[in-house]
Amino acid sequence: MPIVKAAAVQISPVLYSREGTVGKVVKKILELGRQGVQFATFPETVVPYYPYFSFVEAPYLMGAEHYKLLDQAVTVPSDATRAIGEAAKQAGMVVSVGVNERDGGTIYNAQLLFDADGTLIQHRRKISPTYHERMVWGQGDGSGLRCVDSAVGRVGQLACWEHYNPIARFALMADGEQIHSAMYPGSFAGDGFSEQISVNIRQHALEAGCFVVCATAWLNAEQQAQIMNDTGCSIEPISSGCFSAIVSPEGALMGAPLRSGEGEVIADLDFWAIDKRKRLMDSRGHYSRPELLSLLIDRTPKSHVYERNAHPALESLDPAERLDEVDLRPVMAAIS
């Protein structure tokens, strides 16, 4: 069975700078590659930074901060995504990273998964922004509620409170997830948030019978002071709430989680542990009852515009000729 060396990366963004944060991410990917890491998860929307302002400012006051984020958000594809992909290729590493994605005038919470050859193999958007986040992010569709094959195995991704949606999690379980990439903001909402993350990711590992690699971001004292100055908030809402960790298919923490500072948790993921767990409880196999309980999911990518044309082949014909192209036999049979 394969053994994959994985890293849960706790890293600080470069506030208000897409290029600066991408530079830090790229540097960290290359550093981990030299350590033999084959898979890494980075925090939720770490590029360029999580919208802390939306949690601490009233909607009618957050315009200036919202414009900053819109200006620094990531277009997919772009130089920013190509730089991350190239780093993944140089490191020979599968990389899962969260970005604020700009599409037109809207920002989305996006998760990007790069294969070890640098190819972007999944680009998904958080399906339901949480509470205050709805003032900043648009909604994703179901096309990303799936796992994808990569150089390290079958990988699925969810962001933050998507882990509170058991149906979204089951979509990945049923799709054969082996490694789950979990992302949260970090430096957010205090110690209680850290404990909630621990419950989220350990429960998913147990139910899915997969490994979970979870990353949260970290704000240093200078960054906290900057956000407090820019928004007028106190320090409590942008403190603690970190829990970068790796969890086994049996729900056990693989090493001590990171709850402060920058760094990474590194562990070897022995896929035999997946078989060991699923021999006892396979939520997509012998422990399921699909004739009683099943999931209906729409994974169709959604568009803002749909063109409906019943006879596209007739569009090029002269109107006078179109009648000759229509099969009237069903109509004649019905009235005879």
PDB file of C-alpha atoms in Angstrom, residues 11-244:
ATOM      1  CA  ILE A  11       1.066  30.224   7.449  1.00  0.00           C
ATOM      2  CA  SER A  12       0.464  33.964   7.715  1.00  0.00           C
ATOM      3  CA  PRO A  13      -0.700  35.882   4.653  1.00  0.00           C
ATOM      4  CA  VAL A  14       0.935  39.086   3.543  1.00  0.00           C
ATOM      5  CA  LEU A  15      -1.950  41.398   4.342  1.00  0.00           C
ATOM      6  CA  TYR A  16      -3.399  43.270   1.376  1.00  0.00           C
ATOM      7  CA  SER A  17      -0.937  41.704  -1.093  1.00  0.00           C
ATOM      8  CA  ARG A  18      -1.746  38.942  -3.557  1.00  0.00           C
ATOM      9  CA  GLU A  19       1.794  38.826  -4.902  1.00  0.00           C
ATOM     10  CA  GLY A  20       3.304  38.831  -1.425  1.00  0.00           C
ATOM     11  CA  THR A  21       1.136  35.973  -0.192  1.00  0.00           C
ATOM     12  CA  VAL A  22       1.657  33.939  -3.370  1.00  0.00           C
ATOM     13  CA  GLY A  23       5.387  34.421  -2.887  1.00  0.00           C
ATOM     14  CA  LYS A  24       5.179  32.987   0.639  1.00  0.00           C
ATOM     15  CA  VAL A  25       3.107  30.028  -0.542  1.00  0.00           C
ATOM     16  CA  VAL A  26       5.521  29.288  -3.384  1.00  0.00           C
ATOM     17  CA  LYS A  27       8.524  29.489  -1.046  1.00  0.00           C
ATOM     18  CA  LYS A  28       6.849  27.110   1.413  1.00  0.00           C
ATOM     19  CA  ILE A  29       5.957  24.599  -1.332  1.00  0.00           C
ATOM     20  CA  LEU A  30       9.562  24.471  -2.508  1.00  0.00           C
ATOM     21  CA  GLU A  31      10.827  24.165   1.076  1.00  0.00           C
ATOM     22  CA  LEU A  32       8.469  21.268   1.794  1.00  0.00           C
ATOM     23  CA  GLY A  33       9.423  19.618  -1.483  1.00  0.00           C
ATOM     24  CA  ARG A  34      13.030  19.511  -0.327  1.00  0.00           C
ATOM     25  CA  GLN A  35      11.808  17.659   2.777  1.00  0.00           C
ATOM     26  CA  GLY A  36      10.132  15.011   0.652  1.00  0.00           C
ATOM     27  CA  VAL A  37       6.562  16.167   1.277  1.00  0.00           C
ATOM     28  CA  GLN A  38       4.211  14.845  -1.424  1.00  0.00           C
ATOM     29  CA  PHE A  39       0.926  16.519  -0.410  1.00  0.00           C
ATOM     30  CA  ALA A  40       0.245  19.827   1.324  1.00  0.00           C
ATOM     31  CA  THR A  41      -2.846  21.739   2.412  1.00  0.00           C
ATOM     32  CA  PHE A  42      -2.758  25.530   2.852  1.00  0.00           C
ATOM     33  CA  PRO A  43      -5.414  27.567   4.719  1.00  0.00           C
ATOM     34  CA  GLU A  44      -8.812  28.826   3.560  1.00  0.00           C
ATOM     35  CA  THR A  45      -8.554  31.875   1.252  1.00  0.00           C
ATOM     36  CA  VAL A  46      -5.016  32.494   2.466  1.00  0.00           C
ATOM     37  CA  VAL A  47      -4.361  34.181  -0.888  1.00  0.00           C
ATOM     38  CA  PRO A  48      -4.407  37.093  -0.458  1.00  0.00           C
ATOM     39  CA  TYR A  49      -6.019  36.844   3.064  1.00  0.00           C
ATOM     40  CA  TYR A  50      -9.249  35.864   4.777  1.00  0.00           C
ATOM     41  CA  PRO A  51     -11.844  38.726   4.919  1.00  0.00           C
ATOM     42  CA  TYR A  52     -11.670  39.268   8.671  1.00  0.00           C
ATOM     43  CA  PHE A  53     -13.223  42.685   8.156  1.00  0.00           C
ATOM     44  CA  SER A  54     -16.567  41.109   7.247  1.00  0.00           C
ATOM     45  CA  PHE A  55     -16.789  39.561  10.721  1.00  0.00           C
ATOM     46  CA  VAL A  56     -16.045  42.719  12.680  1.00  0.00           C
ATOM     47  CA  GLU A  57     -17.501  45.570  10.592  1.00  0.00           C
ATOM     48  CA  ALA A  58     -21.110  46.473   9.910  1.00  0.00           C
ATOM     49  CA  PRO A  59     -22.029  45.979   6.233  1.00  0.00           C
ATOM     50  CA  TYR A  60     -22.424  49.698   5.534  1.00  0.00           C
ATOM     51  CA  LEU A  61     -18.932  50.370   6.930  1.00  0.00           C
ATOM     52  CA  MET A  62     -16.951  47.656   5.146  1.00  0.00           C
ATOM     53  CA  GLY A  63     -16.776  49.204   1.679  1.00  0.00           C
ATOM     54  CA  ALA A  64     -13.138  50.300   1.846  1.00  0.00           C
ATOM     55  CA  GLU A  65     -11.941  46.888   3.049  1.00  0.00           C
ATOM     56  CA  HIS A  66     -14.127  45.085   0.532  1.00  0.00           C
ATOM     57  CA  TYR A  67     -12.611  47.097  -2.325  1.00  0.00           C
ATOM     58  CA  LYS A  68      -9.110  46.196  -1.109  1.00  0.00           C
ATOM     59  CA  LEU A  69      -9.926  42.514  -1.261  1.00  0.00           C
ATOM     60  CA  LEU A  70     -11.603  42.801  -4.644  1.00  0.00           C
ATOM     61  CA  ASP A  71      -8.483  44.480  -6.003  1.00  0.00           C
ATOM     62  CA  GLN A  72      -6.141  41.797  -4.638  1.00  0.00           C
ATOM     63  CA  ALA A  73      -8.310  38.722  -5.311  1.00  0.00           C
ATOM     64  CA  VAL A  74      -7.105  36.001  -7.691  1.00  0.00           C
ATOM     65  CA  THR A  75      -8.291  35.423 -11.242  1.00  0.00           C
ATOM     66  CA  VAL A  76      -8.246  31.759 -12.297  1.00  0.00           C
ATOM     67  CA  PRO A  77      -6.106  31.204 -14.309  1.00  0.00           C
ATOM     68  CA  SER A  78      -3.573  34.009 -13.859  1.00  0.00           C
ATOM     69  CA  ASP A  79       0.075  34.626 -13.052  1.00  0.00           C
ATOM     70  CA  ALA A  80      -0.743  33.859  -9.414  1.00  0.00           C
ATOM     71  CA  THR A  81      -2.161  30.398 -10.127  1.00  0.00           C
ATOM     72  CA  ARG A  82       0.573  29.652 -12.661  1.00  0.00           C
ATOM     73  CA  ALA A  83       3.229  30.480 -10.046  1.00  0.00           C
ATOM     74  CA  ILE A  84       1.684  28.061  -7.545  1.00  0.00           C
ATOM     75  CA  GLY A  85       1.344  25.387 -10.223  1.00  0.00           C
ATOM     76  CA  GLU A  86       4.972  25.796 -11.257  1.00  0.00           C
ATOM     77  CA  ALA A  87       6.105  25.485  -7.642  1.00  0.00           C
ATOM     78  CA  ALA A  88       4.041  22.300  -7.249  1.00  0.00           C
ATOM     79  CA  LYS A  89       5.701  20.933 -10.382  1.00  0.00           C
ATOM     80  CA  GLN A  90       9.210  21.798  -9.203  1.00  0.00           C
ATOM     81  CA  ALA A  91       8.516  20.225  -5.814  1.00  0.00           C
ATOM     82  CA  GLY A  92       6.759  17.195  -7.298  1.00  0.00           C
ATOM     83  CA  MET A  93       3.960  17.853  -4.821  1.00  0.00           C
ATOM     84  CA  VAL A  94       0.148  17.817  -4.864  1.00  0.00           C
ATOM     85  CA  VAL A  95      -0.977  21.159  -3.403  1.00  0.00           C
ATOM     86  CA  SER A  96      -4.380  22.232  -2.070  1.00  0.00           C
ATOM     87  CA  VAL A  97      -4.677  25.977  -1.467  1.00  0.00           C
ATOM     88  CA  GLY A  98      -7.492  28.403  -0.682  1.00  0.00           C
ATOM     89  CA  VAL A  99      -7.890  31.660  -2.592  1.00  0.00           C
ATOM     90  CA  ASN A 100     -10.262  34.568  -2.866  1.00  0.00           C
ATOM     91  CA  GLU A 101     -11.212  34.184  -6.512  1.00  0.00           C
ATOM     92  CA  ARG A 102     -12.406  37.176  -8.528  1.00  0.00           C
ATOM     93  CA  ASP A 103     -14.824  36.494 -11.362  1.00  0.00           C
ATOM     94  CA  GLY A 104     -16.079  39.778 -12.794  1.00  0.00           C
ATOM     95  CA  GLY A 105     -17.287  41.882  -9.883  1.00  0.00           C
ATOM     96  CA  THR A 106     -17.807  38.958  -7.487  1.00  0.00           C
ATOM     97  CA  ILE A 107     -15.405  37.228  -5.119  1.00  0.00           C
ATOM     98  CA  TYR A 108     -15.690  33.503  -4.379  1.00  0.00           C
ATOM     99  CA  ASN A 109     -14.110  31.301  -1.717  1.00  0.00           C
ATOM    100  CA  ALA A 110     -12.217  28.915  -3.999  1.00  0.00           C
ATOM    101  CA  GLN A 111     -10.144  25.818  -3.371  1.00  0.00           C
ATOM    102  CA  LEU A 112      -7.506  24.952  -5.965  1.00  0.00           C
ATOM    103  CA  LEU A 113      -5.888  21.537  -6.242  1.00  0.00           C
ATOM    104  CA  PHE A 114      -2.658  21.246  -8.229  1.00  0.00           C
ATOM    105  CA  ASP A 115      -1.255  17.852  -9.197  1.00  0.00           C
ATOM    106  CA  ALA A 116       2.431  16.990  -8.841  1.00  0.00           C
ATOM    107  CA  ASP A 117       3.024  18.000 -12.478  1.00  0.00           C
ATOM    108  CA  GLY A 118       1.631  21.489 -11.788  1.00  0.00           C
ATOM    109  CA  THR A 119      -1.707  20.899 -13.517  1.00  0.00           C
ATOM    110  CA  LEU A 120      -4.788  22.465 -11.899  1.00  0.00           C
ATOM    111  CA  ILE A 121      -6.981  19.386 -11.479  1.00  0.00           C
ATOM    112  CA  GLN A 122      -9.764  20.867  -9.334  1.00  0.00           C
ATOM    113  CA  HIS A 123     -11.152  24.367  -8.996  1.00  0.00           C
ATOM    114  CA  ARG A 124     -14.166  24.462  -6.691  1.00  0.00           C
ATOM    115  CA  ARG A 125     -16.073  27.164  -4.848  1.00  0.00           C
ATOM    116  CA  LYS A 126     -17.577  27.039  -1.352  1.00  0.00           C
ATOM    117  CA  ILE A 127     -21.244  26.255  -1.866  1.00  0.00           C
ATOM    118  CA  SER A 128     -22.613  28.394   0.989  1.00  0.00           C
ATOM    119  CA  PRO A 129     -20.585  31.240   2.464  1.00  0.00           C
ATOM    120  CA  THR A 130     -21.090  31.356   6.223  1.00  0.00           C
ATOM    121  CA  TYR A 131     -22.966  34.109   8.049  1.00  0.00           C
ATOM    122  CA  HIS A 132     -20.862  37.304   7.619  1.00  0.00           C
ATOM    123  CA  GLU A 133     -19.083  35.833   4.579  1.00  0.00           C
ATOM    124  CA  ARG A 134     -22.271  36.227   2.528  1.00  0.00           C
ATOM    125  CA  MET A 135     -21.559  39.963   2.399  1.00  0.00           C
ATOM    126  CA  VAL A 136     -18.305  39.203   0.560  1.00  0.00           C
ATOM    127  CA  TRP A 137     -18.497  35.909  -1.369  1.00  0.00           C
ATOM    128  CA  GLY A 138     -20.806  34.478  -4.000  1.00  0.00           C
ATOM    129  CA  GLN A 139     -22.106  30.906  -3.898  1.00  0.00           C
ATOM    130  CA  GLY A 140     -20.498  27.940  -5.619  1.00  0.00           C
ATOM    131  CA  ASP A 141     -22.249  25.057  -7.385  1.00  0.00           C
ATOM    132  CA  GLY A 142     -22.159  21.301  -6.930  1.00  0.00           C
ATOM    133  CA  SER A 143     -19.567  20.618  -9.631  1.00  0.00           C
ATOM    134  CA  GLY A 144     -16.764  20.616  -7.051  1.00  0.00           C
ATOM    135  CA  LEU A 145     -18.460  18.235  -4.618  1.00  0.00           C
ATOM    136  CA  ARG A 146     -16.387  15.368  -5.918  1.00  0.00           C
ATOM    137  CA  CYS A 147     -13.001  13.744  -5.426  1.00  0.00           C
ATOM    138  CA  VAL A 148     -10.287  13.773  -8.062  1.00  0.00           C
ATOM    139  CA  ASP A 149      -7.461  11.368  -8.782  1.00  0.00           C
ATOM    140  CA  SER A 150      -3.985  12.780  -8.175  1.00  0.00           C
ATOM    141  CA  ALA A 151      -0.407  11.576  -7.902  1.00  0.00           C
ATOM    142  CA  VAL A 152      -1.012  10.803  -4.203  1.00  0.00           C
ATOM    143  CA  GLY A 153      -4.462   9.254  -4.415  1.00  0.00           C
ATOM    144  CA  ARG A 154      -8.084  10.355  -4.466  1.00  0.00           C
ATOM    145  CA  VAL A 155      -8.453  13.831  -2.938  1.00  0.00           C
ATOM    146  CA  GLY A 156     -11.515  15.802  -1.830  1.00  0.00           C
ATOM    147  CA  GLN A 157     -11.720  19.372  -0.512  1.00  0.00           C
ATOM    148  CA  LEU A 158     -14.112  21.345   1.709  1.00  0.00           C
ATOM    149  CA  ALA A 159     -13.834  24.764   3.324  1.00  0.00           C
ATOM    150  CA  CYS A 160     -14.619  25.590   6.944  1.00  0.00           C
ATOM    151  CA  TRP A 161     -18.307  25.186   7.864  1.00  0.00           C
ATOM    152  CA  GLU A 162     -18.986  23.071   4.799  1.00  0.00           C
ATOM    153  CA  HIS A 163     -17.872  20.387   7.260  1.00  0.00           C
ATOM    154  CA  TYR A 164     -21.103  21.048   9.171  1.00  0.00           C
ATOM    155  CA  ASN A 165     -23.043  19.892   6.119  1.00  0.00           C
ATOM    156  CA  PRO A 166     -23.148  16.081   6.421  1.00  0.00           C
ATOM    157  CA  ILE A 167     -24.588  15.690   2.927  1.00  0.00           C
ATOM    158  CA  ALA A 168     -21.696  17.605   1.360  1.00  0.00           C
ATOM    159  CA  ARG A 169     -19.257  15.434   3.290  1.00  0.00           C
ATOM    160  CA  PHE A 170     -21.055  12.260   2.225  1.00  0.00           C
ATOM    161  CA  ALA A 171     -20.733  13.325  -1.421  1.00  0.00           C
ATOM    162  CA  LEU A 172     -16.965  13.007  -0.984  1.00  0.00           C
ATOM    163  CA  MET A 173     -17.160   9.813   1.074  1.00  0.00           C
ATOM    164  CA  ALA A 174     -19.291   8.144  -1.599  1.00  0.00           C
ATOM    165  CA  ASP A 175     -16.788   9.262  -4.232  1.00  0.00           C
ATOM    166  CA  GLY A 176     -13.979   7.206  -2.701  1.00  0.00           C
ATOM    167  CA  GLU A 177     -12.080   9.916  -0.821  1.00  0.00           C
ATOM    168  CA  GLN A 178      -8.659   8.837   0.486  1.00  0.00           C
ATOM    169  CA  ILE A 179      -7.188  12.209   1.489  1.00  0.00           C
ATOM    170  CA  HIS A 180      -9.456  15.032   2.619  1.00  0.00           C
ATOM    171  CA  SER A 181      -8.157  18.598   2.453  1.00  0.00           C
ATOM    172  CA  ALA A 182      -9.839  20.775   5.107  1.00  0.00           C
ATOM    173  CA  MET A 183      -9.323  24.526   5.298  1.00  0.00           C
ATOM    174  CA  TYR A 184     -10.338  27.089   7.932  1.00  0.00           C
ATOM    175  CA  PRO A 185      -9.419  30.783   8.418  1.00  0.00           C
ATOM    176  CA  GLY A 186      -7.435  30.616  11.697  1.00  0.00           C
ATOM    177  CA  SER A 187      -6.812  33.537  14.082  1.00  0.00           C
ATOM    178  CA  PHE A 188     -10.575  33.705  14.278  1.00  0.00           C
ATOM    179  CA  ALA A 189     -13.290  33.545  16.960  1.00  0.00           C
ATOM    180  CA  GLY A 190     -11.207  32.261  19.874  1.00  0.00           C
ATOM    181  CA  ASP A 191     -10.388  28.895  21.425  1.00  0.00           C
ATOM    182  CA  GLY A 192     -13.903  27.536  20.952  1.00  0.00           C
ATOM    183  CA  PHE A 193     -13.415  27.658  17.200  1.00  0.00           C
ATOM    184  CA  SER A 194     -10.270  25.532  17.510  1.00  0.00           C
ATOM    185  CA  GLU A 195     -12.216  22.907  19.434  1.00  0.00           C
ATOM    186  CA  GLN A 196     -14.960  22.889  16.805  1.00  0.00           C
ATOM    187  CA  ILE A 197     -12.394  22.317  14.055  1.00  0.00           C
ATOM    188  CA  SER A 198     -11.029  19.350  15.983  1.00  0.00           C
ATOM    189  CA  VAL A 199     -14.488  17.797  16.207  1.00  0.00           C
ATOM    190  CA  ASN A 200     -15.220  18.503  12.509  1.00  0.00           C
ATOM    191  CA  ILE A 201     -12.117  16.901  11.081  1.00  0.00           C
ATOM    192  CA  ARG A 202     -11.908  13.928  13.424  1.00  0.00           C
ATOM    193  CA  GLN A 203     -15.534  13.035  12.784  1.00  0.00           C
ATOM    194  CA  HIS A 204     -15.040  13.245   9.018  1.00  0.00           C
ATOM    195  CA  ALA A 205     -11.980  11.009   9.185  1.00  0.00           C
ATOM    196  CA  LEU A 206     -13.963   8.406  11.137  1.00  0.00           C
ATOM    197  CA  GLU A 207     -17.021   8.500   8.881  1.00  0.00           C
ATOM    198  CA  ALA A 208     -15.117   8.633   5.598  1.00  0.00           C
ATOM    199  CA  GLY A 209     -12.361   6.232   6.588  1.00  0.00           C
ATOM    200  CA  CYS A 210      -9.849   8.663   5.101  1.00  0.00           C
ATOM    201  CA  PHE A 211      -6.961  10.858   6.171  1.00  0.00           C
ATOM    202  CA  VAL A 212      -7.726  14.528   6.866  1.00  0.00           C
ATOM    203  CA  VAL A 213      -5.085  17.209   6.341  1.00  0.00           C
ATOM    204  CA  CYS A 214      -6.331  20.466   7.890  1.00  0.00           C
ATOM    205  CA  ALA A 215      -4.753  23.917   7.646  1.00  0.00           C
ATOM    206  CA  THR A 216      -5.576  27.215   9.350  1.00  0.00           C
ATOM    207  CA  ALA A 217      -3.892  30.607   8.913  1.00  0.00           C
ATOM    208  CA  TRP A 218      -2.117  32.639  11.564  1.00  0.00           C
ATOM    209  CA  LEU A 219      -2.127  36.389  12.176  1.00  0.00           C
ATOM    210  CA  ASN A 220       0.919  37.729  13.982  1.00  0.00           C
ATOM    211  CA  ALA A 221       0.691  40.631  16.440  1.00  0.00           C
ATOM    212  CA  GLU A 222       1.561  43.213  13.799  1.00  0.00           C
ATOM    213  CA  GLN A 223      -1.157  41.935  11.473  1.00  0.00           C
ATOM    214  CA  GLN A 224      -3.726  41.905  14.270  1.00  0.00           C
ATOM    215  CA  ALA A 225      -2.824  45.517  15.063  1.00  0.00           C
ATOM    216  CA  GLN A 226      -3.200  46.449  11.393  1.00  0.00           C
ATOM    217  CA  ILE A 227      -6.677  44.909  11.157  1.00  0.00           C
ATOM    218  CA  MET A 228      -7.708  46.536  14.441  1.00  0.00           C
ATOM    219  CA  ASN A 229      -6.542  49.903  13.133  1.00  0.00           C
ATOM    220  CA  ASP A 230      -8.302  49.456   9.773  1.00  0.00           C
ATOM    221  CA  THR A 231     -11.621  48.192  11.148  1.00  0.00           C
ATOM    222  CA  GLY A 232     -11.814  49.519  14.687  1.00  0.00           C
ATOM    223  CA  CYS A 233     -12.338  46.022  16.104  1.00  0.00           C
ATOM    224  CA  SER A 234     -10.966  44.595  19.337  1.00  0.00           C
ATOM    225  CA  ILE A 235      -8.410  41.802  19.344  1.00  0.00           C
ATOM    226  CA  GLU A 236     -10.685  38.998  20.553  1.00  0.00           C
ATOM    227  CA  PRO A 237     -12.487  38.220  17.254  1.00  0.00           C
ATOM    228  CA  ILE A 238      -9.172  37.864  15.407  1.00  0.00           C
ATOM    229  CA  SER A 239      -7.366  35.743  17.988  1.00  0.00           C
ATOM    230  CA  SER A 240      -6.763  32.010  18.484  1.00  0.00           C
ATOM    231  CA  GLY A 241      -9.064  29.688  16.486  1.00  0.00           C
ATOM    232  CA  CYS A 242      -6.113  27.823  14.918  1.00  0.00           C
ATOM    233  CA  PHE A 243      -5.950  24.048  14.552  1.00  0.00           C
ATOM    234  CA  SER A 244      -3.641  22.781  11.821  1.00  0.00           C
TER     235      SER A 244
END
